Amino acid sequence: MSTAVTGGYVVPVDGDPIEGGTVLVADGRIVAVGPEADVDIPDDAEIVDAAGTWVLPGFVESHGHVGVIEAAEGWAGIDVNEMTDPNGARLRALDGINPDDEGFRDALSGGVTTVVVKPGSGNPIGGRTVAVKSWGRTVDDMLVREPVSVKSALGENPKRIYGEKDKLPTTRLGVAAVIRDAFVKAQDYREAREWAIREGKPFERDNTMEVLGRVLDGDLPWCQHSHRADDIATAIRLSEEFGYRLILNHGTEGHLLADTLADKDIPVIIGPLIVERSKVEVRRRHLRNPGILARAGVRIALTTDHPVVPIEFLVHQATFAVKEGLDTETAIRSITVNPARIMGIDDRVGALKAGLDADIVLWSGDPLDVMSRAVRVFVEGREVYHFDEHTGFGVTANPYYQE
């Protein structure tokens, strides 16, 4: 059975807005988007009246820790950092996610329907990231893609964590050395594996080296946690030394190297933005920085780094960035199609167009207006959240009790 979302102000993101537009959905996918007169709605289609609302794709959080840092659970719900091995490439965020984390329900209330969940920044190499939907019974039900990238960290966090253990790395030199040593070993491993295959010899596989080999092969991008300009320069240096695809995460001082990042076409997932300057490497955090990067030609996405900023406030970071100079079109793209493309999941999410998942959010008004709210949220065509005007609270469908 089809569903037609009709009569709203449709913002496809990858296309011009449509007053009184229609989004036609079947089998969890978008079938057509356009003016109502141009979309052939089946007679038996369920009609969702979107009159008076803005209709957008679900937002994409490209760097969050939902499910691996569970809300209000204390230490028992923290599975974000395995800080016993500086090289955790074999670790998978997928294995630590609790779908029942309150953070996923918060995400829906803010129109966020896809989250790229990443290991934390305690290790120089943290592990594999995963893209999931914000609703489902198990992480396998929620899966968009796994792995999406490999998480790595430069700067203060890993040197502090291992410095307290009196173990390598205790300095920025040591952090870079751990990453460099890992890739050299991965290069040797890859050559040895290829030789064994050619010669028909047995070969003992290594999960850590297999993952790093995929990075060297260009199959997986490298998500590099880096705030300070010198760490960003180190991230670029390492990526060029080993030839892997670099995605900067945080990029707090990226605006100081905006021309370099634009010339090298290195995307930046920037944020969190509405936080205190809690440590030295974020002292230049400012809401104007996304606009500076965008005007220089850098591809940007915004992140809450949930739970650093609650994930439902993703759109508010965009609003505040607009206040400080980011253009409105880029602001919306920075939480929809840009993160989807940067993370390689734009074949599933990030826009309203035929063939993509039917992740659709009806807003009471322009989502960049802080007074607007998500009133109805659909994930793959299923309504999973609505705002109850009578109680003033959102209502999330229970994935464990489906019709």
Tab-separated table of C-alpha atoms in Angstrom:
chain	number	residue	atom	x	y	z
A	1	MET	CA	0.000	0.000	0.000
A	2	SER	CA	1.190	3.507	-0.837
A	3	THR	CA	1.251	6.616	1.311
A	4	ALA	CA	1.005	10.137	-0.066
A	5	VAL	CA	2.163	13.098	2.012
A	6	THR	CA	0.260	15.960	0.410
A	7	GLY	CA	-0.347	19.679	0.674
A	8	GLY	CA	2.811	20.699	2.518
A	9	TYR	CA	5.683	23.004	1.680
A	10	VAL	CA	8.061	20.311	0.437
A	11	VAL	CA	11.803	20.964	0.726
A	12	PRO	CA	13.552	18.141	-1.162
A	13	VAL	CA	16.982	19.702	-0.374
A	14	ASP	CA	18.385	18.443	-3.686
A	15	GLY	CA	15.863	20.508	-5.614
A	16	ASP	CA	13.675	23.579	-5.367
A	17	PRO	CA	10.975	23.803	-2.673
A	18	ILE	CA	7.455	22.910	-3.787
A	19	GLU	CA	4.436	24.751	-2.427
A	20	GLY	CA	1.593	22.273	-1.993
A	21	GLY	CA	3.877	19.381	-2.910
A	22	THR	CA	3.415	15.641	-2.651
A	23	VAL	CA	5.779	12.900	-1.532
A	24	LEU	CA	4.612	9.451	-2.622
A	25	VAL	CA	5.881	6.462	-0.660
A	26	ALA	CA	5.692	2.704	-1.240
A	27	ASP	CA	7.459	-0.187	0.496
A	28	GLY	CA	9.498	2.149	2.661
A	29	ARG	CA	10.968	4.086	-0.256
A	30	ILE	CA	10.136	7.384	-1.915
A	31	VAL	CA	8.471	6.820	-5.284
A	32	ALA	CA	7.890	10.385	-6.446
A	33	VAL	CA	8.224	13.999	-5.309
A	34	GLY	CA	6.560	16.944	-6.995
A	35	PRO	CA	3.526	19.195	-7.268
A	36	GLU	CA	0.332	17.306	-6.477
A	37	ALA	CA	-0.838	17.632	-10.069
A	38	ASP	CA	2.312	15.892	-11.310
A	39	VAL	CA	2.244	12.913	-8.937
A	40	ASP	CA	-0.025	9.986	-9.758
A	41	ILE	CA	-1.480	9.000	-6.388
A	42	PRO	CA	-3.016	5.496	-6.328
A	43	ASP	CA	-6.694	5.356	-5.385
A	44	ASP	CA	-5.993	3.185	-2.346
A	45	ALA	CA	-3.104	5.295	-1.038
A	46	GLU	CA	-3.163	6.449	2.559
A	47	ILE	CA	-3.242	10.250	2.588
A	48	VAL	CA	-1.185	12.205	5.102
A	49	ASP	CA	-2.451	15.785	5.141
A	50	ALA	CA	0.631	17.991	5.468
A	51	ALA	CA	-1.133	21.307	4.887
A	52	GLY	CA	0.448	24.064	6.930
A	53	THR	CA	3.694	22.151	7.514
A	54	TRP	CA	7.172	22.079	6.053
A	55	VAL	CA	8.104	18.635	4.723
A	56	LEU	CA	11.794	17.741	4.834
A	57	PRO	CA	13.979	14.645	4.787
A	58	GLY	CA	15.016	13.322	8.167
A	59	PHE	CA	18.179	14.948	9.447
A	60	VAL	CA	21.475	13.063	9.477
A	61	GLU	CA	23.779	13.262	12.498
A	62	SER	CA	27.199	12.361	11.113
A	63	HIS	CA	29.132	12.090	14.389
A	64	GLY	CA	27.229	10.931	17.447
A	65	HIS	CA	27.478	8.471	20.312
A	66	VAL	CA	23.803	7.604	20.711
A	67	GLY	CA	23.364	4.100	22.045
A	68	VAL	CA	26.989	3.743	23.156
A	69	ILE	CA	26.677	6.509	25.754
A	70	GLU	CA	23.190	5.849	27.081
A	71	ALA	CA	21.230	8.708	28.593
A	72	ALA	CA	20.772	8.610	32.385
A	73	GLU	CA	22.440	5.193	32.758
A	74	GLY	CA	25.799	6.168	34.262
A	75	TRP	CA	28.780	3.861	33.835
A	76	ALA	CA	26.581	0.879	32.990
A	77	GLY	CA	25.509	2.511	29.740
A	78	ILE	CA	28.922	3.732	28.578
A	79	ASP	CA	30.402	1.572	25.816
A	80	VAL	CA	32.022	4.250	23.691
A	81	ASN	CA	35.758	3.782	24.367
A	82	GLU	CA	37.738	0.553	24.807
A	83	MET	CA	40.693	2.385	26.323
A	84	THR	CA	42.956	-0.637	26.811
A	85	ASP	CA	44.538	-0.693	23.350
A	86	PRO	CA	45.680	2.411	21.433
A	87	ASN	CA	44.859	0.638	18.164
A	88	GLY	CA	41.208	-0.395	18.273
A	89	ALA	CA	40.570	-0.664	14.536
A	90	ARG	CA	38.930	-4.069	15.013
A	91	LEU	CA	36.353	-2.653	17.449
A	92	ARG	CA	32.832	-2.008	16.130
A	93	ALA	CA	30.435	0.623	17.406
A	94	LEU	CA	27.707	-1.714	16.133
A	95	ASP	CA	28.397	-4.144	18.975
A	96	GLY	CA	27.878	-1.553	21.721
A	97	ILE	CA	24.638	0.154	20.683
A	98	ASN	CA	21.507	-0.151	22.818
A	99	PRO	CA	18.499	0.684	20.594
A	100	ASP	CA	16.483	1.429	23.733
A	101	ASP	CA	18.682	4.399	24.604
A	102	GLU	CA	16.548	7.463	25.326
A	103	GLY	CA	18.838	9.351	22.969
A	104	PHE	CA	17.194	7.721	19.966
A	105	ARG	CA	13.783	8.991	21.062
A	106	ASP	CA	15.291	12.428	21.578
A	107	ALA	CA	16.708	12.231	18.062
A	108	LEU	CA	13.256	11.652	16.582
A	109	SER	CA	11.844	14.627	18.469
A	110	GLY	CA	14.440	16.784	16.726
A	111	GLY	CA	13.801	15.321	13.290
A	112	VAL	CA	17.004	13.258	13.269
A	113	THR	CA	16.280	9.909	11.632
A	114	THR	CA	19.825	8.685	10.852
A	115	VAL	CA	22.877	8.675	13.119
A	116	VAL	CA	26.444	7.714	12.317
A	117	VAL	CA	27.503	6.233	15.640
A	118	LYS	CA	31.229	6.390	16.300
A	119	PRO	CA	33.564	5.095	18.967
A	120	GLY	CA	34.964	7.809	21.192
A	121	SER	CA	38.226	9.720	20.978
A	122	GLY	CA	40.126	8.051	23.816
A	123	ASN	CA	42.290	5.971	21.466
A	124	PRO	CA	44.474	7.058	18.555
A	125	ILE	CA	42.470	4.488	16.561
A	126	GLY	CA	39.017	3.991	18.017
A	127	GLY	CA	37.234	1.550	15.722
A	128	ARG	CA	34.610	1.115	13.025
A	129	THR	CA	31.645	3.446	12.748
A	130	VAL	CA	28.098	2.526	11.767
A	131	ALA	CA	25.076	4.326	10.326
A	132	VAL	CA	21.726	3.442	11.894
A	133	LYS	CA	18.175	4.718	11.886
A	134	SER	CA	16.819	6.297	15.054
A	135	TRP	CA	14.126	3.657	15.537
A	136	GLY	CA	14.098	-0.123	15.736
A	137	ARG	CA	14.128	-3.194	17.985
A	138	THR	CA	17.730	-4.227	17.362
A	139	VAL	CA	20.661	-2.425	15.846
A	140	ASP	CA	20.446	-4.924	12.978
A	141	ASP	CA	16.887	-3.710	12.267
A	142	MET	CA	18.158	-0.124	12.292
A	143	LEU	CA	21.211	-0.679	10.112
A	144	VAL	CA	21.888	1.623	7.176
A	145	ARG	CA	25.523	0.675	6.577
A	146	GLU	CA	28.385	-0.957	8.495
A	147	PRO	CA	31.165	-0.099	8.535
A	148	VAL	CA	30.921	3.500	7.354
A	149	SER	CA	34.412	4.649	8.315
A	150	VAL	CA	37.148	4.193	10.893
A	151	LYS	CA	37.406	6.626	13.796
A	152	SER	CA	40.767	8.046	14.842
A	153	ALA	CA	41.792	10.764	17.285
A	154	LEU	CA	44.577	13.315	17.495
A	155	GLY	CA	45.142	15.938	20.167
A	156	GLU	CA	44.449	16.061	23.861
A	157	ASN	CA	42.191	13.080	24.482
A	158	PRO	CA	44.392	10.083	23.602
A	159	LYS	CA	47.560	11.594	25.080
A	160	ARG	CA	45.706	12.336	28.329
A	161	ILE	CA	44.135	8.877	28.562
A	162	TYR	CA	47.369	6.980	27.971
A	163	GLY	CA	49.501	9.550	29.793
A	164	GLU	CA	47.535	8.719	32.922
A	165	LYS	CA	48.461	5.071	32.336
A	166	ASP	CA	52.123	6.025	31.740
A	167	LYS	CA	51.872	4.217	28.429
A	168	LEU	CA	52.407	5.158	24.779
A	169	PRO	CA	51.124	7.626	23.633
A	170	THR	CA	51.662	10.427	26.141
A	171	THR	CA	52.345	13.200	23.589
A	172	ARG	CA	51.129	14.344	20.189
A	173	LEU	CA	54.299	12.792	18.798
A	174	GLY	CA	53.287	9.482	20.311
A	175	VAL	CA	49.715	9.652	19.020
A	176	ALA	CA	50.914	10.221	15.446
A	177	ALA	CA	53.477	7.446	15.861
A	178	VAL	CA	50.799	4.938	16.917
A	179	ILE	CA	48.759	5.749	13.810
A	180	ARG	CA	51.801	5.687	11.527
A	181	ASP	CA	53.061	2.379	12.956
A	182	ALA	CA	49.621	0.845	12.501
A	183	PHE	CA	49.475	1.763	8.820
A	184	VAL	CA	53.014	0.539	8.142
A	185	LYS	CA	52.057	-2.799	9.687
A	186	ALA	CA	48.882	-2.813	7.611
A	187	GLN	CA	50.905	-2.235	4.438
A	188	ASP	CA	53.201	-5.143	5.318
A	189	TYR	CA	50.206	-7.305	6.234
A	190	ARG	CA	48.490	-6.561	2.929
A	191	GLU	CA	51.614	-7.494	0.946
A	192	ALA	CA	52.060	-10.703	2.912
A	193	ARG	CA	48.411	-11.628	2.416
A	194	GLU	CA	48.602	-11.009	-1.338
A	195	TRP	CA	51.783	-13.099	-1.572
A	196	ALA	CA	50.123	-15.948	0.332
A	197	ILE	CA	47.117	-15.850	-1.998
A	198	ARG	CA	49.330	-15.903	-5.093
A	199	GLU	CA	51.419	-18.782	-3.751
A	200	GLY	CA	48.469	-20.711	-2.350
A	201	LYS	CA	49.956	-20.577	1.134
A	202	PRO	CA	48.032	-20.523	4.442
A	203	PHE	CA	47.680	-17.109	6.018
A	204	GLU	CA	46.620	-16.116	9.529
A	205	ARG	CA	44.151	-13.267	9.376
A	206	ASP	CA	44.237	-10.291	11.751
A	207	ASN	CA	41.006	-8.346	12.284
A	208	THR	CA	42.836	-5.110	13.084
A	209	MET	CA	44.998	-5.277	9.978
A	210	GLU	CA	42.055	-6.273	7.777
A	211	VAL	CA	40.209	-3.080	8.746
A	212	LEU	CA	43.247	-0.851	8.223
A	213	GLY	CA	43.791	-2.553	4.881
A	214	ARG	CA	40.332	-1.453	3.790
A	215	VAL	CA	41.295	2.116	4.684
A	216	LEU	CA	44.473	1.848	2.597
A	217	ASP	CA	42.439	0.366	-0.270
A	218	GLY	CA	40.125	3.395	-0.218
A	219	ASP	CA	37.137	1.299	0.791
A	220	LEU	CA	36.693	3.072	4.143
A	221	PRO	CA	37.349	6.755	4.910
A	222	TRP	CA	39.311	7.856	7.966
A	223	CYS	CA	37.285	10.001	10.394
A	224	GLN	CA	39.933	12.053	12.159
A	225	HIS	CA	39.047	13.718	15.466
A	226	SER	CA	41.089	16.931	15.405
A	227	HIS	CA	40.408	20.371	16.840
A	228	ARG	CA	43.560	22.467	16.698
A	229	ALA	CA	45.090	23.704	13.450
A	230	ASP	CA	48.348	21.848	14.124
A	231	ASP	CA	46.428	18.601	14.642
A	232	ILE	CA	44.509	19.229	11.439
A	233	ALA	CA	47.825	19.670	9.625
A	234	THR	CA	49.029	16.376	11.125
A	235	ALA	CA	45.817	14.686	9.961
A	236	ILE	CA	46.445	15.916	6.416
A	237	ARG	CA	50.119	14.883	6.564
A	238	LEU	CA	49.279	11.343	7.651
A	239	SER	CA	46.524	10.937	5.060
A	240	GLU	CA	48.828	12.027	2.267
A	241	GLU	CA	51.626	9.790	3.517
A	242	PHE	CA	49.403	6.706	3.324
A	243	GLY	CA	46.933	7.810	0.661
A	244	TYR	CA	43.662	7.300	2.520
A	245	ARG	CA	40.457	9.371	2.345
A	246	LEU	CA	40.330	11.883	5.171
A	247	ILE	CA	37.212	13.298	6.842
A	248	LEU	CA	37.902	15.859	9.548
A	249	ASN	CA	35.714	15.505	12.619
A	250	HIS	CA	35.204	18.588	14.822
A	251	GLY	CA	37.645	20.846	12.935
A	252	THR	CA	37.319	23.591	15.540
A	253	GLU	CA	40.238	25.552	14.078
A	254	GLY	CA	39.531	24.415	10.536
A	255	HIS	CA	38.684	27.996	9.594
A	256	LEU	CA	42.380	28.844	10.047
A	257	LEU	CA	43.209	26.370	7.248
A	258	ALA	CA	40.021	26.813	5.219
A	259	ASP	CA	41.833	27.465	1.943
A	260	THR	CA	43.945	24.334	2.347
A	261	LEU	CA	40.943	22.174	3.192
A	262	ALA	CA	39.022	23.531	0.200
A	263	ASP	CA	41.951	23.009	-2.190
A	264	LYS	CA	42.388	19.418	-1.016
A	265	ASP	CA	38.604	18.781	-0.965
A	266	ILE	CA	38.686	17.560	2.637
A	267	PRO	CA	35.211	17.655	4.194
A	268	VAL	CA	34.701	18.836	7.758
A	269	ILE	CA	32.090	17.556	10.200
A	270	ILE	CA	32.149	20.604	12.443
A	271	GLY	CA	30.930	20.864	16.009
A	272	PRO	CA	29.688	20.634	18.625
A	273	LEU	CA	29.015	24.366	18.533
A	274	ILE	CA	26.816	25.293	21.478
A	275	VAL	CA	29.198	24.218	24.231
A	276	GLU	CA	31.616	25.804	26.665
A	277	ARG	CA	35.304	26.049	25.742
A	278	SER	CA	36.090	23.199	28.099
A	279	LYS	CA	39.688	22.522	27.070
A	280	VAL	CA	42.606	24.239	25.371
A	281	GLU	CA	42.109	22.760	21.910
A	282	VAL	CA	38.577	24.170	21.606
A	283	ARG	CA	39.415	27.711	22.693
A	284	ARG	CA	38.633	29.020	19.189
A	285	ARG	CA	35.224	27.370	19.071
A	286	HIS	CA	32.803	29.873	17.543
A	287	LEU	CA	29.475	29.728	15.737
A	288	ARG	CA	30.890	31.771	12.853
A	289	ASN	CA	33.382	29.039	11.923
A	290	PRO	CA	30.968	26.937	9.780
A	291	GLY	CA	30.201	29.980	7.663
A	292	ILE	CA	33.896	30.737	7.169
A	293	LEU	CA	34.533	27.169	6.028
A	294	ALA	CA	31.511	27.099	3.712
A	295	ARG	CA	32.380	30.411	2.062
A	296	ALA	CA	35.885	29.090	1.412
A	297	GLY	CA	34.369	26.154	-0.484
A	298	VAL	CA	34.775	23.459	2.182
A	299	ARG	CA	32.081	20.782	2.305
A	300	ILE	CA	30.639	20.877	5.814
A	301	ALA	CA	28.251	18.947	8.005
A	302	LEU	CA	27.210	19.937	11.503
A	303	THR	CA	27.405	17.622	14.493
A	304	THR	CA	26.152	17.673	18.074
A	305	ASP	CA	28.698	15.030	19.111
A	306	HIS	CA	25.784	13.736	21.216
A	307	PRO	CA	25.678	13.673	24.215
A	308	VAL	CA	28.023	16.697	24.296
A	309	VAL	CA	25.073	18.602	22.801
A	310	PRO	CA	21.742	16.741	22.966
A	311	ILE	CA	21.056	15.307	19.540
A	312	GLU	CA	17.623	16.927	19.239
A	313	PHE	CA	19.405	20.302	19.112
A	314	LEU	CA	21.171	19.520	15.822
A	315	VAL	CA	18.892	21.892	13.936
A	316	HIS	CA	19.451	24.665	16.483
A	317	GLN	CA	23.182	24.556	15.820
A	318	ALA	CA	22.317	25.214	12.172
A	319	THR	CA	20.077	28.115	13.197
A	320	PHE	CA	22.772	29.705	15.351
A	321	ALA	CA	25.365	29.196	12.619
A	322	VAL	CA	23.072	31.083	10.226
A	323	LYS	CA	22.885	33.904	12.752
A	324	GLU	CA	26.693	34.057	12.578
A	325	GLY	CA	26.995	34.063	8.799
A	326	LEU	CA	26.250	30.604	7.383
A	327	ASP	CA	23.793	30.817	4.484
A	328	THR	CA	20.438	29.120	5.037
A	329	GLU	CA	20.716	26.715	2.106
A	330	THR	CA	24.052	25.355	3.318
A	331	ALA	CA	22.701	25.203	6.865
A	332	ILE	CA	19.930	22.809	5.816
A	333	ARG	CA	22.287	20.851	3.573
A	334	SER	CA	24.756	20.550	6.464
A	335	ILE	CA	22.293	18.378	8.402
A	336	THR	CA	20.804	16.459	5.467
A	337	VAL	CA	22.487	15.735	2.144
A	338	ASN	CA	26.001	16.914	3.072
A	339	PRO	CA	26.536	14.482	5.962
A	340	ALA	CA	24.906	11.730	3.900
A	341	ARG	CA	27.343	12.305	1.037
A	342	ILE	CA	30.373	12.796	3.251
A	343	MET	CA	29.666	9.487	4.999
A	344	GLY	CA	28.730	7.648	1.813
A	345	ILE	CA	25.105	6.908	2.679
A	346	ASP	CA	23.429	9.334	0.259
A	347	ASP	CA	22.049	6.382	-1.689
A	348	ARG	CA	19.720	5.842	1.276
A	349	VAL	CA	19.155	9.135	3.096
A	350	GLY	CA	19.660	12.910	3.083
A	351	ALA	CA	17.071	14.158	0.585
A	352	LEU	CA	13.531	13.700	-0.644
A	353	LYS	CA	13.852	12.014	-4.011
A	354	ALA	CA	12.726	8.848	-5.711
A	355	GLY	CA	14.633	5.750	-4.636
A	356	LEU	CA	15.725	6.987	-1.212
A	357	ASP	CA	14.366	5.769	2.111
A	358	ALA	CA	11.069	7.386	3.086
A	359	ASP	CA	12.489	9.190	6.109
A	360	ILE	CA	10.196	12.206	6.216
A	361	VAL	CA	9.626	14.868	8.841
A	362	LEU	CA	6.713	17.296	9.001
A	363	TRP	CA	7.650	20.539	10.749
A	364	SER	CA	5.254	23.107	12.131
A	365	GLY	CA	7.212	25.758	10.212
A	366	ASP	CA	10.670	26.559	8.933
A	367	PRO	CA	12.942	24.218	10.929
A	368	LEU	CA	15.537	26.989	11.194
A	369	ASP	CA	13.010	28.958	13.246
A	370	VAL	CA	13.627	27.975	16.874
A	371	MET	CA	9.879	28.073	17.501
A	372	SER	CA	9.228	25.300	14.948
A	373	ARG	CA	9.019	21.683	16.011
A	374	ALA	CA	8.881	18.272	14.381
A	375	VAL	CA	5.213	17.267	14.514
A	376	ARG	CA	5.293	13.946	12.651
A	377	VAL	CA	8.269	11.720	11.825
A	378	PHE	CA	8.322	8.791	9.413
A	379	VAL	CA	11.153	6.278	9.142
A	380	GLU	CA	11.068	4.176	5.991
A	381	GLY	CA	7.420	5.147	5.568
A	382	ARG	CA	6.325	4.149	9.088
A	383	GLU	CA	5.148	6.899	11.429
A	384	VAL	CA	7.326	6.526	14.513
A	385	TYR	CA	6.830	9.868	16.287
A	386	HIS	CA	4.250	12.600	16.620
A	387	PHE	CA	3.876	15.640	18.807
A	388	ASP	CA	0.770	15.618	20.991
A	389	GLU	CA	-0.541	19.192	21.183
A	390	HIS	CA	-2.820	18.341	24.100
A	391	THR	CA	-0.076	17.090	26.421
A	392	GLY	CA	2.799	19.079	24.966
A	393	PHE	CA	4.927	15.927	24.719
A	394	GLY	CA	6.172	13.827	21.841
A	395	VAL	CA	4.932	10.259	21.438
A	396	THR	CA	7.278	7.630	20.028
A	397	ALA	CA	6.015	4.337	18.658
A	398	ASN	CA	7.296	1.328	20.599
A	399	PRO	CA	9.344	-0.839	18.217
A	400	TYR	CA	8.883	-3.881	20.445
A	401	TYR	CA	5.093	-3.813	19.964
A	402	GLN	CA	4.440	-3.388	16.270
A	403	GLU	CA	1.143	-3.937	14.524
